[in-house]
Amino acid sequence: MKLAKNTKSGSGDGCFSSETKFCSLVPDLSSELNEVHWAPLRIIRKSVEFLAHRENLKILDIGSGIGKFCLAAASYKSDAHFYGVEQRASLIERAEALKHDLGLPNITFLHKNFTQLDLGSFDGFFFYNAFFENIPGAYRIDESIEFSKELYDYYTHYLYNELSVLQPGVRIATYCSWDDEIPPTFKLQEWHEQGLLKFWIRQ
Ligand SMILES: C[S@@+](CC[C@H](N)C(=O)[O-])C[C@H]1O[C@@H](n2cnc3c(N)ncnc32)[C@H](O)[C@@H]1O
């Protein structure tokens, strides 16, 4: 996947004003991949308003892919820091290249499995059903990693347990999730897009 040249634009905000402009940043990004695996910009914008509700918050995208959430969020909100954790090295490389090209300082990409992070060091989370590729028959980004229903269950239970012990006030925005990873200590605050986008706060 190649990056378009001459995209440097300071905050990069113009690149995130439409899906067409975002796709032009990554010319060989298939529209199918963008539609299925990377969150729509309108979802990102709405989620950022909820998650970055005051200054200096640390927001983690669990399974950050090509970095679309963090890149768009960082250009919309310069007073928050956005972290993306991603298991595929190739996607982290592309995300880093875009971050560099756009000159966005308030992003950190981490090439790790999310289970290697201390989730207690973040104020909020974005979660676009990152584990769904493990469900048999799911449309996959590529075949570079292993998939299984057991991994789906393992990651989902792991996230549920980690979220259970976070401090009150922590926020999470879920998109296209079955809510399996959300413990009862999180209260649903708002939902949008026929319930596909949900905002939760730890009580
Ligand atoms: C549906 S994509 C969402 C990407 C991004 N959040 C967005 O909205 O544009 C899910 C991503 O999560 C990553 N992922 C899945 N399980 C993961 C894990 N256990 N640790 C880190 N990344 C993971 C996948 O490799 C994939 O890139």
PDB file of C-alpha atoms and ligand atoms in Angstrom:
ATOM      1  CA  MET A   1       0.000   0.000   0.000  1.00  0.00           C
ATOM      2  CA  LYS A   2       1.593   3.310  -1.083  1.00  0.00           C
ATOM      3  CA  LEU A   3       1.043   6.726   0.427  1.00  0.00           C
ATOM      4  CA  ALA A   4       0.153   9.696  -1.749  1.00  0.00           C
ATOM      5  CA  LYS A   5       2.850  12.334  -1.953  1.00  0.00           C
ATOM      6  CA  ASN A   6       2.502  15.975  -0.860  1.00  0.00           C
ATOM      7  CA  THR A   7      -0.019  15.263   1.872  1.00  0.00           C
ATOM      8  CA  LYS A   8       1.806  17.262   4.527  1.00  0.00           C
ATOM      9  CA  SER A   9      -0.737  19.784   5.788  1.00  0.00           C
ATOM     10  CA  GLY A  10       0.029  20.566   9.410  1.00  0.00           C
ATOM     11  CA  SER A  11      -2.943  19.215  11.349  1.00  0.00           C
ATOM     12  CA  GLY A  12      -4.082  17.173   8.360  1.00  0.00           C
ATOM     13  CA  ASP A  13      -7.687  18.148   9.100  1.00  0.00           C
ATOM     14  CA  GLY A  14      -8.574  18.567   5.405  1.00  0.00           C
ATOM     15  CA  CYS A  15      -7.619  14.944   4.776  1.00  0.00           C
ATOM     16  CA  PHE A  16     -10.302  13.844   7.229  1.00  0.00           C
ATOM     17  CA  SER A  17     -13.157  15.973   5.945  1.00  0.00           C
ATOM     18  CA  SER A  18     -14.457  13.179   3.686  1.00  0.00           C
ATOM     19  CA  GLU A  19     -13.917   9.483   3.005  1.00  0.00           C
ATOM     20  CA  THR A  20     -12.774  10.353  -0.519  1.00  0.00           C
ATOM     21  CA  LYS A  21     -10.054  12.648   0.813  1.00  0.00           C
ATOM     22  CA  PHE A  22      -8.953  10.029   3.349  1.00  0.00           C
ATOM     23  CA  CYS A  23      -8.776   7.330   0.648  1.00  0.00           C
ATOM     24  CA  SER A  24      -6.686   9.628  -1.552  1.00  0.00           C
ATOM     25  CA  LEU A  25      -4.017   9.566   1.176  1.00  0.00           C
ATOM     26  CA  VAL A  26      -3.590   5.829   0.576  1.00  0.00           C
ATOM     27  CA  PRO A  27      -4.192   5.406  -3.173  1.00  0.00           C
ATOM     28  CA  ASP A  28      -4.152   1.605  -3.213  1.00  0.00           C
ATOM     29  CA  LEU A  29      -6.479   1.222  -0.221  1.00  0.00           C
ATOM     30  CA  SER A  30      -9.473  -0.719  -1.515  1.00  0.00           C
ATOM     31  CA  SER A  31     -12.809   0.922  -0.799  1.00  0.00           C
ATOM     32  CA  GLU A  32     -14.045  -2.475   0.469  1.00  0.00           C
ATOM     33  CA  LEU A  33     -11.267  -2.585   3.097  1.00  0.00           C
ATOM     34  CA  ASN A  34     -12.019   1.005   4.107  1.00  0.00           C
ATOM     35  CA  GLU A  35     -15.746   0.318   4.378  1.00  0.00           C
ATOM     36  CA  VAL A  36     -15.484  -2.981   6.261  1.00  0.00           C
ATOM     37  CA  HIS A  37     -12.419  -2.619   8.473  1.00  0.00           C
ATOM     38  CA  TRP A  38     -11.710   1.071   9.115  1.00  0.00           C
ATOM     39  CA  ALA A  39     -14.261   3.120  11.052  1.00  0.00           C
ATOM     40  CA  PRO A  40     -16.154   5.776   9.047  1.00  0.00           C
ATOM     41  CA  LEU A  41     -15.022   9.352   9.700  1.00  0.00           C
ATOM     42  CA  ARG A  42     -18.470  10.402  10.977  1.00  0.00           C
ATOM     43  CA  ILE A  43     -18.209   7.627  13.620  1.00  0.00           C
ATOM     44  CA  ILE A  44     -14.706   8.750  14.575  1.00  0.00           C
ATOM     45  CA  ARG A  45     -15.734  12.405  14.884  1.00  0.00           C
ATOM     46  CA  LYS A  46     -18.710  11.587  17.113  1.00  0.00           C
ATOM     47  CA  SER A  47     -16.656   9.170  19.244  1.00  0.00           C
ATOM     48  CA  VAL A  48     -13.875  11.697  19.750  1.00  0.00           C
ATOM     49  CA  GLU A  49     -16.343  14.269  21.051  1.00  0.00           C
ATOM     50  CA  PHE A  50     -17.453  11.748  23.666  1.00  0.00           C
ATOM     51  CA  LEU A  51     -14.043  10.296  24.558  1.00  0.00           C
ATOM     52  CA  ALA A  52     -11.917  13.485  24.597  1.00  0.00           C
ATOM     53  CA  HIS A  53     -14.382  15.390  26.787  1.00  0.00           C
ATOM     54  CA  ARG A  54     -11.672  17.451  28.495  1.00  0.00           C
ATOM     55  CA  GLU A  55      -8.035  18.358  27.851  1.00  0.00           C
ATOM     56  CA  ASN A  56      -5.004  16.086  28.109  1.00  0.00           C
ATOM     57  CA  LEU A  57      -6.797  12.736  28.016  1.00  0.00           C
ATOM     58  CA  LYS A  58      -5.139   9.541  26.768  1.00  0.00           C
ATOM     59  CA  ILE A  59      -7.329   7.593  24.378  1.00  0.00           C
ATOM     60  CA  LEU A  60      -6.467   4.092  23.081  1.00  0.00           C
ATOM     61  CA  ASP A  61      -7.786   2.562  19.858  1.00  0.00           C
ATOM     62  CA  ILE A  62      -7.798  -1.191  20.568  1.00  0.00           C
ATOM     63  CA  GLY A  63      -6.744  -2.684  17.234  1.00  0.00           C
ATOM     64  CA  SER A  64      -5.771   0.446  15.331  1.00  0.00           C
ATOM     65  CA  GLY A  65      -5.309  -1.035  11.847  1.00  0.00           C
ATOM     66  CA  ILE A  66      -3.941   1.473   9.356  1.00  0.00           C
ATOM     67  CA  GLY A  67      -4.350   4.174  12.032  1.00  0.00           C
ATOM     68  CA  LYS A  68      -7.483   5.850  10.643  1.00  0.00           C
ATOM     69  CA  PHE A  69      -9.104   6.451  14.056  1.00  0.00           C
ATOM     70  CA  CYS A  70      -5.966   7.908  15.666  1.00  0.00           C
ATOM     71  CA  LEU A  71      -5.024  10.016  12.635  1.00  0.00           C
ATOM     72  CA  ALA A  72      -8.469  11.530  12.201  1.00  0.00           C
ATOM     73  CA  ALA A  73      -9.020  11.914  15.960  1.00  0.00           C
ATOM     74  CA  ALA A  74      -5.657  13.651  16.435  1.00  0.00           C
ATOM     75  CA  SER A  75      -6.467  16.116  13.685  1.00  0.00           C
ATOM     76  CA  TYR A  76      -9.920  16.827  15.168  1.00  0.00           C
ATOM     77  CA  LYS A  77      -8.639  17.179  18.778  1.00  0.00           C
ATOM     78  CA  SER A  78      -5.131  18.487  19.278  1.00  0.00           C
ATOM     79  CA  ASP A  79      -5.494  18.680  23.094  1.00  0.00           C
ATOM     80  CA  ALA A  80      -5.769  14.888  23.562  1.00  0.00           C
ATOM     81  CA  HIS A  81      -3.200  12.147  22.908  1.00  0.00           C
ATOM     82  CA  PHE A  82      -4.282   9.158  20.849  1.00  0.00           C
ATOM     83  CA  TYR A  83      -2.671   5.723  21.088  1.00  0.00           C
ATOM     84  CA  GLY A  84      -3.186   2.889  18.666  1.00  0.00           C
ATOM     85  CA  VAL A  85      -2.236  -0.694  19.462  1.00  0.00           C
ATOM     86  CA  GLU A  86      -2.055  -3.079  16.515  1.00  0.00           C
ATOM     87  CA  GLN A  87      -0.835  -6.656  16.145  1.00  0.00           C
ATOM     88  CA  ARG A  88       0.061  -6.475  12.405  1.00  0.00           C
ATOM     89  CA  ALA A  89       3.500  -4.900  11.812  1.00  0.00           C
ATOM     90  CA  SER A  90       2.630  -3.979   8.219  1.00  0.00           C
ATOM     91  CA  LEU A  91      -0.330  -1.849   9.371  1.00  0.00           C
ATOM     92  CA  ILE A  92       1.719  -0.118  12.068  1.00  0.00           C
ATOM     93  CA  GLU A  93       4.318   0.792   9.419  1.00  0.00           C
ATOM     94  CA  ARG A  94       1.631   2.374   7.241  1.00  0.00           C
ATOM     95  CA  ALA A  95       0.101   4.194  10.198  1.00  0.00           C
ATOM     96  CA  GLU A  96       3.517   5.574  11.205  1.00  0.00           C
ATOM     97  CA  ALA A  97       4.165   6.746   7.652  1.00  0.00           C
ATOM     98  CA  LEU A  98       0.829   8.568   7.522  1.00  0.00           C
ATOM     99  CA  LYS A  99       1.427  10.155  10.927  1.00  0.00           C
ATOM    100  CA  HIS A 100       4.827  11.380   9.766  1.00  0.00           C
ATOM    101  CA  ASP A 101       3.492  12.612   6.440  1.00  0.00           C
ATOM    102  CA  LEU A 102       0.640  14.522   8.086  1.00  0.00           C
ATOM    103  CA  GLY A 103       2.832  15.955  10.837  1.00  0.00           C
ATOM    104  CA  LEU A 104       0.500  14.960  13.662  1.00  0.00           C
ATOM    105  CA  PRO A 105       2.363  15.067  17.018  1.00  0.00           C
ATOM    106  CA  ASN A 106      -0.358  13.766  19.358  1.00  0.00           C
ATOM    107  CA  ILE A 107      -0.333  10.089  18.310  1.00  0.00           C
ATOM    108  CA  THR A 108       1.628   7.032  19.446  1.00  0.00           C
ATOM    109  CA  PHE A 109       1.338   3.745  17.565  1.00  0.00           C
ATOM    110  CA  LEU A 110       2.319   0.562  19.404  1.00  0.00           C
ATOM    111  CA  HIS A 111       3.120  -2.682  17.627  1.00  0.00           C
ATOM    112  CA  LYS A 112       1.805  -5.112  20.231  1.00  0.00           C
ATOM    113  CA  ASN A 113      -1.046  -7.365  21.124  1.00  0.00           C
ATOM    114  CA  PHE A 114      -3.443  -5.302  23.252  1.00  0.00           C
ATOM    115  CA  THR A 115      -3.066  -7.934  26.011  1.00  0.00           C
ATOM    116  CA  GLN A 116       0.495  -6.628  26.524  1.00  0.00           C
ATOM    117  CA  LEU A 117      -0.725  -3.157  27.578  1.00  0.00           C
ATOM    118  CA  ASP A 118      -1.750  -1.794  30.964  1.00  0.00           C
ATOM    119  CA  LEU A 119      -5.240  -0.560  30.107  1.00  0.00           C
ATOM    120  CA  GLY A 120      -5.306   1.272  33.446  1.00  0.00           C
ATOM    121  CA  SER A 121      -3.068   3.983  32.013  1.00  0.00           C
ATOM    122  CA  PHE A 122      -5.722   5.243  29.569  1.00  0.00           C
ATOM    123  CA  ASP A 123      -8.734   7.515  30.106  1.00  0.00           C
ATOM    124  CA  GLY A 124     -10.790   6.211  27.238  1.00  0.00           C
ATOM    125  CA  PHE A 125     -11.012   3.584  24.504  1.00  0.00           C
ATOM    126  CA  PHE A 126     -12.291   3.211  20.966  1.00  0.00           C
ATOM    127  CA  PHE A 127     -13.260  -0.328  20.019  1.00  0.00           C
ATOM    128  CA  TYR A 128     -14.361  -1.246  16.497  1.00  0.00           C
ATOM    129  CA  ASN A 129     -15.037  -4.946  16.978  1.00  0.00           C
ATOM    130  CA  ALA A 130     -11.337  -5.716  16.630  1.00  0.00           C
ATOM    131  CA  PHE A 131     -11.669  -9.436  17.287  1.00  0.00           C
ATOM    132  CA  PHE A 132     -14.352 -10.129  14.693  1.00  0.00           C
ATOM    133  CA  GLU A 133     -11.883 -11.462  12.118  1.00  0.00           C
ATOM    134  CA  ASN A 134     -11.676 -14.562  14.335  1.00  0.00           C
ATOM    135  CA  ILE A 135     -15.301 -15.466  13.649  1.00  0.00           C
ATOM    136  CA  PRO A 136     -15.518 -18.160  10.933  1.00  0.00           C
ATOM    137  CA  GLY A 137     -16.588 -16.663   7.593  1.00  0.00           C
ATOM    138  CA  ALA A 138     -15.573 -13.074   8.506  1.00  0.00           C
ATOM    139  CA  TYR A 139     -14.033 -10.914   5.754  1.00  0.00           C
ATOM    140  CA  ARG A 140     -10.368 -10.660   6.747  1.00  0.00           C
ATOM    141  CA  ILE A 141      -7.800  -7.916   6.238  1.00  0.00           C
ATOM    142  CA  ASP A 142      -5.223 -10.549   5.189  1.00  0.00           C
ATOM    143  CA  GLU A 143      -4.145 -14.064   6.153  1.00  0.00           C
ATOM    144  CA  SER A 144      -0.926 -13.025   7.917  1.00  0.00           C
ATOM    145  CA  ILE A 145      -2.080 -14.046  11.404  1.00  0.00           C
ATOM    146  CA  GLU A 146      -3.922 -16.951  13.001  1.00  0.00           C
ATOM    147  CA  PHE A 147      -7.671 -16.834  13.520  1.00  0.00           C
ATOM    148  CA  SER A 148      -9.979 -18.976  15.641  1.00  0.00           C
ATOM    149  CA  LYS A 149     -13.233 -18.743  17.561  1.00  0.00           C
ATOM    150  CA  GLU A 150     -11.154 -19.607  20.667  1.00  0.00           C
ATOM    151  CA  LEU A 151      -9.065 -16.445  20.102  1.00  0.00           C
ATOM    152  CA  TYR A 152     -12.247 -14.379  19.746  1.00  0.00           C
ATOM    153  CA  ASP A 153     -13.481 -15.730  23.099  1.00  0.00           C
ATOM    154  CA  TYR A 154     -10.088 -15.308  24.759  1.00  0.00           C
ATOM    155  CA  TYR A 155      -9.650 -11.671  23.679  1.00  0.00           C
ATOM    156  CA  THR A 156     -13.240 -10.803  24.502  1.00  0.00           C
ATOM    157  CA  HIS A 157     -13.011 -12.263  28.030  1.00  0.00           C
ATOM    158  CA  TYR A 158      -9.606 -10.671  28.539  1.00  0.00           C
ATOM    159  CA  LEU A 159     -10.916  -7.217  27.621  1.00  0.00           C
ATOM    160  CA  TYR A 160     -14.037  -7.726  29.768  1.00  0.00           C
ATOM    161  CA  ASN A 161     -11.895  -8.560  32.807  1.00  0.00           C
ATOM    162  CA  GLU A 162      -9.502  -5.645  32.210  1.00  0.00           C
ATOM    163  CA  LEU A 163     -12.352  -3.161  31.793  1.00  0.00           C
ATOM    164  CA  SER A 164     -13.967  -4.483  34.996  1.00  0.00           C
ATOM    165  CA  VAL A 165     -11.154  -3.178  37.186  1.00  0.00           C
ATOM    166  CA  LEU A 166     -10.735   0.295  35.647  1.00  0.00           C
ATOM    167  CA  GLN A 167     -11.399   3.501  37.565  1.00  0.00           C
ATOM    168  CA  PRO A 168     -14.843   5.162  37.574  1.00  0.00           C
ATOM    169  CA  GLY A 169     -15.176   7.752  34.828  1.00  0.00           C
ATOM    170  CA  VAL A 170     -13.277   5.802  32.165  1.00  0.00           C
ATOM    171  CA  ARG A 171     -15.096   5.971  28.816  1.00  0.00           C
ATOM    172  CA  ILE A 172     -15.384   3.574  25.908  1.00  0.00           C
ATOM    173  CA  ALA A 173     -16.966   4.005  22.483  1.00  0.00           C
ATOM    174  CA  THR A 174     -17.908   0.740  20.784  1.00  0.00           C
ATOM    175  CA  TYR A 175     -18.802   0.412  17.100  1.00  0.00           C
ATOM    176  CA  CYS A 176     -20.409  -2.726  15.650  1.00  0.00           C
ATOM    177  CA  SER A 177     -19.800  -4.615  18.875  1.00  0.00           C
ATOM    178  CA  TRP A 178     -21.977  -7.333  20.383  1.00  0.00           C
ATOM    179  CA  ASP A 179     -21.229  -5.821  23.850  1.00  0.00           C
ATOM    180  CA  ASP A 180     -19.648  -9.138  24.975  1.00  0.00           C
ATOM    181  CA  GLU A 181     -16.569  -7.224  26.174  1.00  0.00           C
ATOM    182  CA  ILE A 182     -18.496  -4.630  28.227  1.00  0.00           C
ATOM    183  CA  PRO A 183     -18.861  -5.488  31.943  1.00  0.00           C
ATOM    184  CA  PRO A 184     -21.975  -4.405  33.884  1.00  0.00           C
ATOM    185  CA  THR A 185     -19.947  -1.736  35.705  1.00  0.00           C
ATOM    186  CA  PHE A 186     -20.114   0.315  32.472  1.00  0.00           C
ATOM    187  CA  LYS A 187     -23.349   2.245  31.966  1.00  0.00           C
ATOM    188  CA  LEU A 188     -24.654   2.930  28.463  1.00  0.00           C
ATOM    189  CA  GLN A 189     -24.870   6.732  28.071  1.00  0.00           C
ATOM    190  CA  GLU A 190     -25.812   7.216  24.427  1.00  0.00           C
ATOM    191  CA  TRP A 191     -26.327   5.220  21.291  1.00  0.00           C
ATOM    192  CA  HIS A 192     -26.386   6.299  17.659  1.00  0.00           C
ATOM    193  CA  GLU A 193     -26.556   4.821  14.165  1.00  0.00           C
ATOM    194  CA  GLN A 194     -29.393   2.410  15.049  1.00  0.00           C
ATOM    195  CA  GLY A 195     -27.424   1.201  18.057  1.00  0.00           C
ATOM    196  CA  LEU A 196     -24.216   0.363  16.163  1.00  0.00           C
ATOM    197  CA  LEU A 197     -22.323   3.151  17.957  1.00  0.00           C
ATOM    198  CA  LYS A 198     -22.520   3.090  21.759  1.00  0.00           C
ATOM    199  CA  PHE A 199     -20.945   5.298  24.419  1.00  0.00           C
ATOM    200  CA  TRP A 200     -20.291   3.864  27.867  1.00  0.00           C
ATOM    201  CA  ILE A 201     -18.927   5.235  31.164  1.00  0.00           C
ATOM    202  CA  ARG A 202     -17.481   3.189  34.034  1.00  0.00           C
ATOM    203  CA  GLN A 203     -19.620   3.819  37.165  1.00  0.00           C
TER     204      GLN A 203
HETATM  205  C1  LIG B   1     -11.853  -3.662  12.419  1.00  0.00           C
HETATM  206  S1  LIG B   1     -10.135  -3.181  12.410  1.00  0.00           S
HETATM  207  C2  LIG B   1     -10.339  -1.554  13.124  1.00  0.00           C
HETATM  208  C3  LIG B   1      -9.207  -0.617  12.878  1.00  0.00           C
HETATM  209  C4  LIG B   1      -9.354   0.769  13.508  1.00  0.00           C
HETATM  210  N1  LIG B   1      -9.757   0.680  14.892  1.00  0.00           N
HETATM  211  C5  LIG B   1     -10.350   1.624  12.747  1.00  0.00           C
HETATM  212  O1  LIG B   1     -11.476   1.760  13.209  1.00  0.00           O
HETATM  213  O2  LIG B   1     -10.004   2.171  11.683  1.00  0.00           O
HETATM  214  C6  LIG B   1      -9.491  -4.165  13.786  1.00  0.00           C
HETATM  215  C7  LIG B   1      -7.973  -4.195  13.918  1.00  0.00           C
HETATM  216  O3  LIG B   1      -7.680  -4.800  15.187  1.00  0.00           O
HETATM  217  C8  LIG B   1      -6.486  -5.540  15.080  1.00  0.00           C
HETATM  218  N2  LIG B   1      -6.455  -6.521  16.179  1.00  0.00           N
HETATM  219  C9  LIG B   1      -7.281  -7.580  16.347  1.00  0.00           C
HETATM  220  N3  LIG B   1      -6.981  -8.260  17.472  1.00  0.00           N
HETATM  221  C10 LIG B   1      -5.925  -7.599  18.040  1.00  0.00           C
HETATM  222  C11 LIG B   1      -5.160  -7.815  19.223  1.00  0.00           C
HETATM  223  N4  LIG B   1      -5.400  -8.855  20.027  1.00  0.00           N
HETATM  224  N5  LIG B   1      -4.168  -6.952  19.518  1.00  0.00           N
HETATM  225  C12 LIG B   1      -3.888  -5.891  18.679  1.00  0.00           C
HETATM  226  N6  LIG B   1      -4.566  -5.662  17.530  1.00  0.00           N
HETATM  227  C13 LIG B   1      -5.591  -6.486  17.214  1.00  0.00           C
HETATM  228  C14 LIG B   1      -6.586  -6.152  13.692  1.00  0.00           C
HETATM  229  O4  LIG B   1      -5.309  -6.558  13.215  1.00  0.00           O
HETATM  230  C15 LIG B   1      -7.229  -5.016  12.879  1.00  0.00           C
HETATM  231  O5  LIG B   1      -6.233  -4.235  12.271  1.00  0.00           O
END
